[in-house]
Short mmCIF file of N, CA and C in Angstrom, two decimals:
data_model
loop_
_atom_site.label_atom_id
_atom_site.label_comp_id
_atom_site.label_asym_id
_atom_site.label_seq_id
_atom_site.Cartn_x
_atom_site.Cartn_y
_atom_site.Cartn_z
N MET N 6 -5.62 25.73 88.52
CA MET N 6 -4.44 26.31 89.16
C MET N 6 -4.16 25.64 90.50
N THR N 7 -5.19 25.21 91.20
CA THR N 7 -4.97 24.62 92.52
C THR N 7 -4.22 23.31 92.44
N ARG N 8 -4.33 22.55 91.36
CA ARG N 8 -3.61 21.28 91.30
C ARG N 8 -2.09 21.46 91.17
N TRP N 9 -1.60 22.63 90.72
CA TRP N 9 -0.17 22.90 90.60
C TRP N 9 0.41 23.45 91.90
N PHE N 10 -0.41 23.90 92.78
CA PHE N 10 0.05 24.54 94.01
C PHE N 10 1.02 23.67 94.81
N PRO N 11 0.74 22.37 95.06
CA PRO N 11 1.68 21.56 95.84
C PRO N 11 3.04 21.40 95.14
N ILE N 12 3.04 21.33 93.81
CA ILE N 12 4.31 21.18 93.09
C ILE N 12 5.15 22.44 93.21
N LEU N 13 4.52 23.61 93.07
CA LEU N 13 5.24 24.86 93.20
C LEU N 13 5.83 25.02 94.59
N ILE N 14 5.08 24.63 95.59
CA ILE N 14 5.58 24.70 96.97
C ILE N 14 6.78 23.77 97.13
N ALA N 15 6.71 22.57 96.58
CA ALA N 15 7.80 21.62 96.71
C ALA N 15 9.06 22.16 96.02
N LEU N 16 8.91 22.76 94.84
CA LEU N 16 10.08 23.31 94.15
C LEU N 16 10.65 24.51 94.87
N ALA N 17 9.80 25.35 95.39
CA ALA N 17 10.27 26.54 96.10
C ALA N 17 10.97 26.17 97.39
N ALA N 18 10.55 25.08 98.01
CA ALA N 18 11.13 24.68 99.29
C ALA N 18 12.40 23.85 99.12
N ALA N 19 12.66 23.37 97.90
CA ALA N 19 13.84 22.53 97.66
C ALA N 19 15.11 23.38 97.79
N PRO N 20 16.12 22.89 98.50
CA PRO N 20 17.36 23.66 98.63
C PRO N 20 18.09 23.72 97.29
N ALA N 21 18.78 24.83 97.06
CA ALA N 21 19.55 24.99 95.83
C ALA N 21 20.95 24.41 96.05
N TYR N 22 21.40 23.61 95.13
CA TYR N 22 22.73 23.02 95.21
C TYR N 22 23.57 23.56 94.06
N ALA N 23 24.75 24.08 94.37
CA ALA N 23 25.65 24.58 93.34
C ALA N 23 26.34 23.40 92.67
N GLN N 24 26.46 23.48 91.37
CA GLN N 24 27.19 22.45 90.64
C GLN N 24 28.67 22.77 90.71
N GLY N 25 29.46 21.83 91.13
CA GLY N 25 30.90 22.02 91.17
C GLY N 25 31.52 21.73 89.82
N PHE N 26 32.59 22.40 89.49
CA PHE N 26 33.30 22.17 88.25
C PHE N 26 34.79 22.24 88.53
N SER N 27 35.51 21.27 88.02
CA SER N 27 36.97 21.29 88.14
C SER N 27 37.57 21.26 86.74
N SER N 28 38.36 22.26 86.42
CA SER N 28 39.01 22.33 85.10
C SER N 28 40.20 21.38 85.03
N GLY N 29 40.67 20.93 86.18
CA GLY N 29 41.87 20.10 86.23
C GLY N 29 43.13 20.91 86.51
N SER N 30 42.97 22.22 86.70
CA SER N 30 44.13 23.07 86.98
C SER N 30 44.67 22.78 88.38
N ASP N 31 45.99 22.64 88.45
CA ASP N 31 46.62 22.49 89.76
C ASP N 31 47.13 23.83 90.29
N GLY N 32 46.91 24.92 89.52
CA GLY N 32 47.28 26.26 89.95
C GLY N 32 48.77 26.55 89.92
N SER N 33 49.56 25.66 89.35
CA SER N 33 51.02 25.80 89.40
C SER N 33 51.58 27.01 88.65
N ASP N 34 50.81 27.57 87.72
CA ASP N 34 51.27 28.76 86.99
C ASP N 34 50.81 30.06 87.64
N GLY N 35 50.12 29.96 88.77
CA GLY N 35 49.66 31.15 89.48
C GLY N 35 48.56 31.87 88.74
N ALA N 36 48.40 33.15 89.05
CA ALA N 36 47.35 33.97 88.43
C ALA N 36 47.86 34.60 87.14
N LEU N 37 47.00 34.64 86.12
CA LEU N 37 47.31 35.37 84.89
C LEU N 37 46.49 36.65 84.96
N ASN N 38 47.18 37.77 85.10
CA ASN N 38 46.52 39.07 85.21
C ASN N 38 47.12 39.98 84.14
N VAL N 39 46.36 40.19 83.05
CA VAL N 39 46.86 40.95 81.91
C VAL N 39 46.27 42.36 81.97
N THR N 40 47.15 43.36 82.10
CA THR N 40 46.69 44.75 82.22
C THR N 40 47.21 45.65 81.10
N THR N 41 48.08 45.11 80.23
CA THR N 41 48.56 45.87 79.08
C THR N 41 48.47 44.99 77.84
N SER N 42 48.19 45.61 76.70
CA SER N 42 48.06 44.87 75.44
C SER N 42 49.41 44.32 74.99
N GLY N 43 49.38 43.18 74.32
CA GLY N 43 50.59 42.57 73.79
C GLY N 43 50.38 41.11 73.50
N ASP N 44 51.47 40.40 73.22
CA ASP N 44 51.43 38.98 72.91
C ASP N 44 51.48 38.15 74.19
N PHE N 45 50.76 37.04 74.20
CA PHE N 45 50.90 36.04 75.26
C PHE N 45 52.18 35.29 74.97
N ASP N 46 53.20 35.51 75.80
CA ASP N 46 54.52 34.93 75.57
C ASP N 46 54.92 34.09 76.79
N PRO N 47 54.65 32.78 76.73
CA PRO N 47 54.94 31.92 77.88
C PRO N 47 56.41 31.94 78.30
N ALA N 48 57.33 32.02 77.34
CA ALA N 48 58.75 32.02 77.69
C ALA N 48 59.09 33.26 78.52
N ALA N 49 58.59 34.42 78.11
CA ALA N 49 58.87 35.66 78.85
C ALA N 49 58.23 35.64 80.23
N LEU N 50 57.11 34.92 80.37
CA LEU N 50 56.41 34.84 81.65
C LEU N 50 56.91 33.68 82.52
N GLY N 51 57.85 32.89 81.99
CA GLY N 51 58.37 31.74 82.75
C GLY N 51 57.35 30.64 82.93
N LEU N 52 56.49 30.44 81.91
CA LEU N 52 55.42 29.43 81.98
C LEU N 52 55.72 28.26 81.05
N ASP N 53 55.04 27.16 81.28
CA ASP N 53 55.04 25.99 80.41
C ASP N 53 56.43 25.38 80.23
N ALA N 54 57.07 25.08 81.34
CA ALA N 54 58.42 24.50 81.29
C ALA N 54 58.45 23.19 80.53
N ASP N 55 57.36 22.40 80.57
CA ASP N 55 57.36 21.12 79.86
C ASP N 55 56.96 21.25 78.39
N GLY N 56 56.56 22.47 77.98
CA GLY N 56 56.28 22.74 76.57
C GLY N 56 55.04 22.07 76.01
N ASP N 57 54.09 21.68 76.86
CA ASP N 57 52.90 20.99 76.35
C ASP N 57 51.75 21.91 75.96
N GLY N 58 51.90 23.22 76.18
CA GLY N 58 50.86 24.18 75.80
C GLY N 58 49.68 24.20 76.75
N VAL N 59 49.79 23.55 77.90
CA VAL N 59 48.73 23.53 78.91
C VAL N 59 49.19 24.39 80.09
N TYR N 60 48.37 25.38 80.44
CA TYR N 60 48.71 26.33 81.50
C TYR N 60 47.75 26.13 82.66
N HIS N 61 48.29 25.99 83.86
CA HIS N 61 47.51 25.73 85.07
C HIS N 61 47.45 26.99 85.92
N PHE N 62 46.49 27.86 85.64
CA PHE N 62 46.35 29.12 86.37
C PHE N 62 45.42 28.94 87.57
N THR N 63 45.60 29.84 88.54
CA THR N 63 44.63 29.91 89.63
C THR N 63 43.44 30.74 89.16
N THR N 64 43.71 31.92 88.61
CA THR N 64 42.68 32.79 88.04
C THR N 64 43.20 33.39 86.75
N VAL N 65 42.28 33.86 85.90
CA VAL N 65 42.64 34.54 84.66
C VAL N 65 41.86 35.84 84.61
N ASN N 66 42.57 36.94 84.36
CA ASN N 66 41.92 38.25 84.22
C ASN N 66 42.57 39.00 83.06
N VAL N 67 41.77 39.32 82.04
CA VAL N 67 42.21 40.19 80.96
C VAL N 67 41.39 41.47 81.11
N ALA N 68 42.06 42.54 81.51
CA ALA N 68 41.38 43.80 81.87
C ALA N 68 40.68 44.43 80.67
N ALA N 69 39.67 45.24 80.96
CA ALA N 69 38.94 45.96 79.93
C ALA N 69 39.90 46.86 79.15
N GLY N 70 39.71 46.93 77.84
CA GLY N 70 40.54 47.77 77.00
C GLY N 70 41.86 47.15 76.60
N VAL N 71 42.14 45.95 77.06
CA VAL N 71 43.40 45.26 76.79
C VAL N 71 43.18 44.20 75.71
N THR N 72 44.12 44.10 74.77
CA THR N 72 44.07 43.05 73.75
C THR N 72 45.27 42.13 73.95
N LEU N 73 44.99 40.86 74.17
CA LEU N 73 46.03 39.86 74.35
C LEU N 73 46.06 39.00 73.09
N ARG N 74 47.19 39.04 72.36
CA ARG N 74 47.33 38.29 71.12
C ARG N 74 47.97 36.93 71.38
N LEU N 75 47.42 35.90 70.76
CA LEU N 75 47.98 34.55 70.82
C LEU N 75 48.36 34.17 69.39
N ARG N 76 49.65 34.16 69.10
CA ARG N 76 50.14 33.95 67.73
C ARG N 76 51.08 32.76 67.65
N ALA N 77 51.00 32.08 66.52
CA ALA N 77 51.86 30.92 66.30
C ALA N 77 53.34 31.27 66.30
N SER N 78 53.68 32.49 65.89
CA SER N 78 55.10 32.88 65.86
C SER N 78 55.69 32.93 67.27
N VAL N 79 54.87 33.12 68.26
CA VAL N 79 55.32 33.15 69.65
C VAL N 79 55.10 31.80 70.33
N LEU N 80 53.97 31.16 70.05
CA LEU N 80 53.57 29.95 70.76
C LEU N 80 54.04 28.66 70.09
N GLY N 81 54.41 28.74 68.83
CA GLY N 81 54.80 27.55 68.07
C GLY N 81 53.71 27.18 67.08
N GLU N 82 54.09 26.99 65.86
CA GLU N 82 53.13 26.68 64.81
C GLU N 82 52.44 25.34 65.05
N GLY N 83 51.11 25.35 64.93
CA GLY N 83 50.33 24.13 65.07
C GLY N 83 50.15 23.64 66.50
N ARG N 84 50.58 24.42 67.46
CA ARG N 84 50.46 24.01 68.87
C ARG N 84 49.25 24.65 69.52
N PRO N 85 48.33 23.85 70.02
CA PRO N 85 47.17 24.42 70.70
C PRO N 85 47.58 25.05 72.03
N VAL N 86 46.74 25.93 72.51
CA VAL N 86 46.95 26.59 73.79
C VAL N 86 45.76 26.26 74.68
N ILE N 87 46.03 25.72 75.85
CA ILE N 87 44.96 25.33 76.77
C ILE N 87 45.19 26.04 78.09
N TRP N 88 44.22 26.87 78.46
CA TRP N 88 44.27 27.56 79.75
C TRP N 88 43.29 26.87 80.69
N LEU N 89 43.80 26.39 81.81
CA LEU N 89 42.96 25.84 82.87
C LEU N 89 43.03 26.79 84.05
N ALA N 90 41.92 26.95 84.76
CA ALA N 90 41.91 27.84 85.92
C ALA N 90 41.13 27.18 87.04
N SER N 91 41.66 27.27 88.25
CA SER N 91 40.96 26.71 89.40
C SER N 91 40.01 27.72 90.03
N GLY N 92 40.10 28.99 89.60
CA GLY N 92 39.23 30.04 90.13
C GLY N 92 38.56 30.81 89.01
N ALA N 93 38.27 32.06 89.28
CA ALA N 93 37.51 32.91 88.36
C ALA N 93 38.29 33.21 87.08
N VAL N 94 37.55 33.27 85.96
CA VAL N 94 38.10 33.67 84.68
C VAL N 94 37.29 34.88 84.21
N THR N 95 37.97 36.02 84.05
CA THR N 95 37.30 37.25 83.62
C THR N 95 38.02 37.79 82.39
N ILE N 96 37.30 37.81 81.28
CA ILE N 96 37.85 38.36 80.03
C ILE N 96 37.03 39.61 79.72
N ALA N 97 37.47 40.74 80.23
CA ALA N 97 36.79 42.01 79.96
C ALA N 97 37.39 42.69 78.73
N GLY N 98 38.58 42.29 78.34
CA GLY N 98 39.25 42.82 77.16
C GLY N 98 39.03 41.90 75.98
N THR N 99 40.06 41.75 75.14
CA THR N 99 39.96 40.97 73.91
C THR N 99 41.06 39.93 73.84
N LEU N 100 40.69 38.70 73.49
CA LEU N 100 41.66 37.66 73.15
C LEU N 100 41.71 37.61 71.63
N ASP N 101 42.85 37.94 71.05
CA ASP N 101 43.02 37.99 69.60
C ASP N 101 43.71 36.72 69.14
N LEU N 102 42.96 35.84 68.48
CA LEU N 102 43.50 34.57 68.00
C LEU N 102 43.81 34.62 66.51
N ASP N 103 43.68 35.79 65.90
CA ASP N 103 43.94 35.95 64.48
C ASP N 103 45.43 35.85 64.19
N GLY N 104 45.72 35.41 63.00
CA GLY N 104 47.10 35.47 62.53
C GLY N 104 47.32 36.83 61.91
N ALA N 105 48.22 36.90 60.97
CA ALA N 105 48.50 38.15 60.27
C ALA N 105 48.07 38.01 58.82
N ALA N 106 47.78 39.11 58.20
CA ALA N 106 47.39 39.11 56.80
C ALA N 106 48.57 38.69 55.94
N GLY N 107 48.27 38.15 54.78
CA GLY N 107 49.32 37.80 53.82
C GLY N 107 49.93 39.06 53.21
N HIS N 108 50.75 38.87 52.21
CA HIS N 108 51.44 40.01 51.60
C HIS N 108 50.49 40.80 50.70
N ALA N 109 50.78 42.05 50.55
CA ALA N 109 49.99 42.92 49.67
C ALA N 109 50.30 42.61 48.21
N SER N 110 49.38 42.93 47.34
CA SER N 110 49.58 42.74 45.91
C SER N 110 50.81 43.52 45.45
N GLY N 111 51.68 42.86 44.75
CA GLY N 111 52.89 43.52 44.25
C GLY N 111 54.05 43.51 45.23
N ALA N 112 53.81 43.09 46.47
CA ALA N 112 54.88 43.04 47.47
C ALA N 112 55.62 41.71 47.36
N VAL N 113 56.76 41.63 48.00
CA VAL N 113 57.50 40.38 48.05
C VAL N 113 56.64 39.35 48.77
N PRO N 114 56.41 38.19 48.16
CA PRO N 114 55.54 37.18 48.79
C PRO N 114 56.16 36.60 50.05
N VAL N 115 55.41 36.60 51.12
CA VAL N 115 55.80 35.97 52.38
C VAL N 115 54.60 35.19 52.90
N PRO N 116 54.83 34.06 53.57
CA PRO N 116 53.71 33.30 54.12
C PRO N 116 52.98 34.11 55.18
N SER N 117 51.67 33.93 55.27
CA SER N 117 50.91 34.61 56.32
C SER N 117 51.15 33.90 57.65
N GLU N 118 51.18 34.66 58.71
CA GLU N 118 51.40 34.12 60.05
C GLU N 118 50.08 33.57 60.59
N ALA N 119 50.14 32.41 61.21
CA ALA N 119 48.95 31.78 61.78
C ALA N 119 48.66 32.30 63.18
N GLY N 120 47.41 32.16 63.58
CA GLY N 120 47.01 32.41 64.96
C GLY N 120 47.31 31.18 65.80
N ALA N 121 46.98 31.23 67.08
CA ALA N 121 47.26 30.13 68.00
C ALA N 121 46.67 28.83 67.48
N GLY N 122 47.48 27.77 67.47
CA GLY N 122 47.03 26.46 67.05
C GLY N 122 47.01 26.25 65.55
N GLY N 123 47.27 27.29 64.78
CA GLY N 123 47.19 27.19 63.33
C GLY N 123 48.54 27.04 62.66
N PHE N 124 48.48 26.97 61.35
CA PHE N 124 49.67 26.82 60.53
C PHE N 124 49.75 27.98 59.55
N SER N 125 50.96 28.38 59.21
CA SER N 125 51.15 29.46 58.26
C SER N 125 50.61 29.08 56.90
N GLY N 126 50.11 30.09 56.19
CA GLY N 126 49.61 29.87 54.84
C GLY N 126 50.74 29.98 53.84
N GLY N 127 50.49 29.52 52.63
CA GLY N 127 51.47 29.64 51.57
C GLY N 127 51.43 31.04 50.98
N THR N 128 52.34 31.30 50.08
CA THR N 128 52.34 32.60 49.40
C THR N 128 51.52 32.50 48.14
N GLY N 129 50.88 33.55 47.80
CA GLY N 129 50.13 33.58 46.55
C GLY N 129 51.06 33.80 45.37
N ARG N 130 50.57 33.50 44.22
CA ARG N 130 51.36 33.69 43.00
C ARG N 130 51.39 35.16 42.64
N THR N 131 52.52 35.60 42.18
CA THR N 131 52.66 36.96 41.66
C THR N 131 53.27 36.87 40.27
N ALA N 132 53.42 38.01 39.62
CA ALA N 132 54.03 38.04 38.29
C ALA N 132 55.48 37.58 38.34
N LEU N 133 56.11 37.71 39.51
CA LEU N 133 57.53 37.38 39.64
C LEU N 133 57.80 36.08 40.40
N ALA N 134 56.78 35.52 41.03
CA ALA N 134 57.01 34.33 41.86
C ALA N 134 55.83 33.38 41.75
N THR N 135 56.13 32.09 41.87
CA THR N 135 55.06 31.09 41.89
C THR N 135 54.54 30.94 43.31
N ALA N 136 53.34 30.41 43.44
CA ALA N 136 52.74 30.19 44.75
C ALA N 136 53.47 29.07 45.48
N THR N 137 53.38 29.07 46.81
CA THR N 137 53.96 28.01 47.62
C THR N 137 52.86 27.38 48.46
N SER N 138 53.11 26.16 48.92
CA SER N 138 52.14 25.44 49.76
C SER N 138 52.12 26.03 51.16
N GLY N 139 50.97 25.91 51.81
CA GLY N 139 50.87 26.28 53.21
C GLY N 139 51.46 25.19 54.09
N SER N 140 51.65 25.49 55.35
CA SER N 140 52.18 24.52 56.31
C SER N 140 51.04 23.69 56.88
N GLY N 141 51.39 22.61 57.51
CA GLY N 141 50.42 21.82 58.24
C GLY N 141 49.55 20.93 57.38
N PRO N 142 48.66 20.18 58.03
CA PRO N 142 47.79 19.27 57.30
C PRO N 142 46.88 20.06 56.36
N GLY N 143 46.72 19.57 55.17
CA GLY N 143 45.87 20.24 54.20
C GLY N 143 46.56 21.41 53.52
N GLY N 144 47.86 21.59 53.75
CA GLY N 144 48.59 22.69 53.14
C GLY N 144 48.61 22.59 51.63
N GLY N 145 48.50 21.38 51.14
CA GLY N 145 48.38 21.16 49.70
C GLY N 145 49.67 21.38 48.95
N LEU N 146 49.68 20.85 47.78
CA LEU N 146 50.82 21.04 46.89
C LEU N 146 50.44 22.08 45.85
N VAL N 147 51.38 22.86 45.46
CA VAL N 147 51.12 23.89 44.44
C VAL N 147 51.60 23.39 43.11
#
């Protein structure tokens, strides 16, 4: 045990250095503070004027008990969403990246809605309708 003593002293005496991290955010979109459940809608919030799907926040806070949905129907099909923050990011609630379920058996076939960054699915075959291809890469032919 005595041979480790000098090493332990050296480690204990070494100053602690914080690692810096830069997300690349310039903070131009200000703070994102979500306190009520709903869809993340950049147009309604006056964000992403250049339409690139990259958001430059100062801080991000999704409050406890809040669900924030990110859906392709609002954000654009196949478009990724990138949140950058120059400060604290606190997600105490839920980020819902799911799309919507497809149509029920026997219902009128409609494509399923994609989540953020995804593509809509095709419709399944029914007794009255043939299946359709999904959108995006790998959507396949029916």
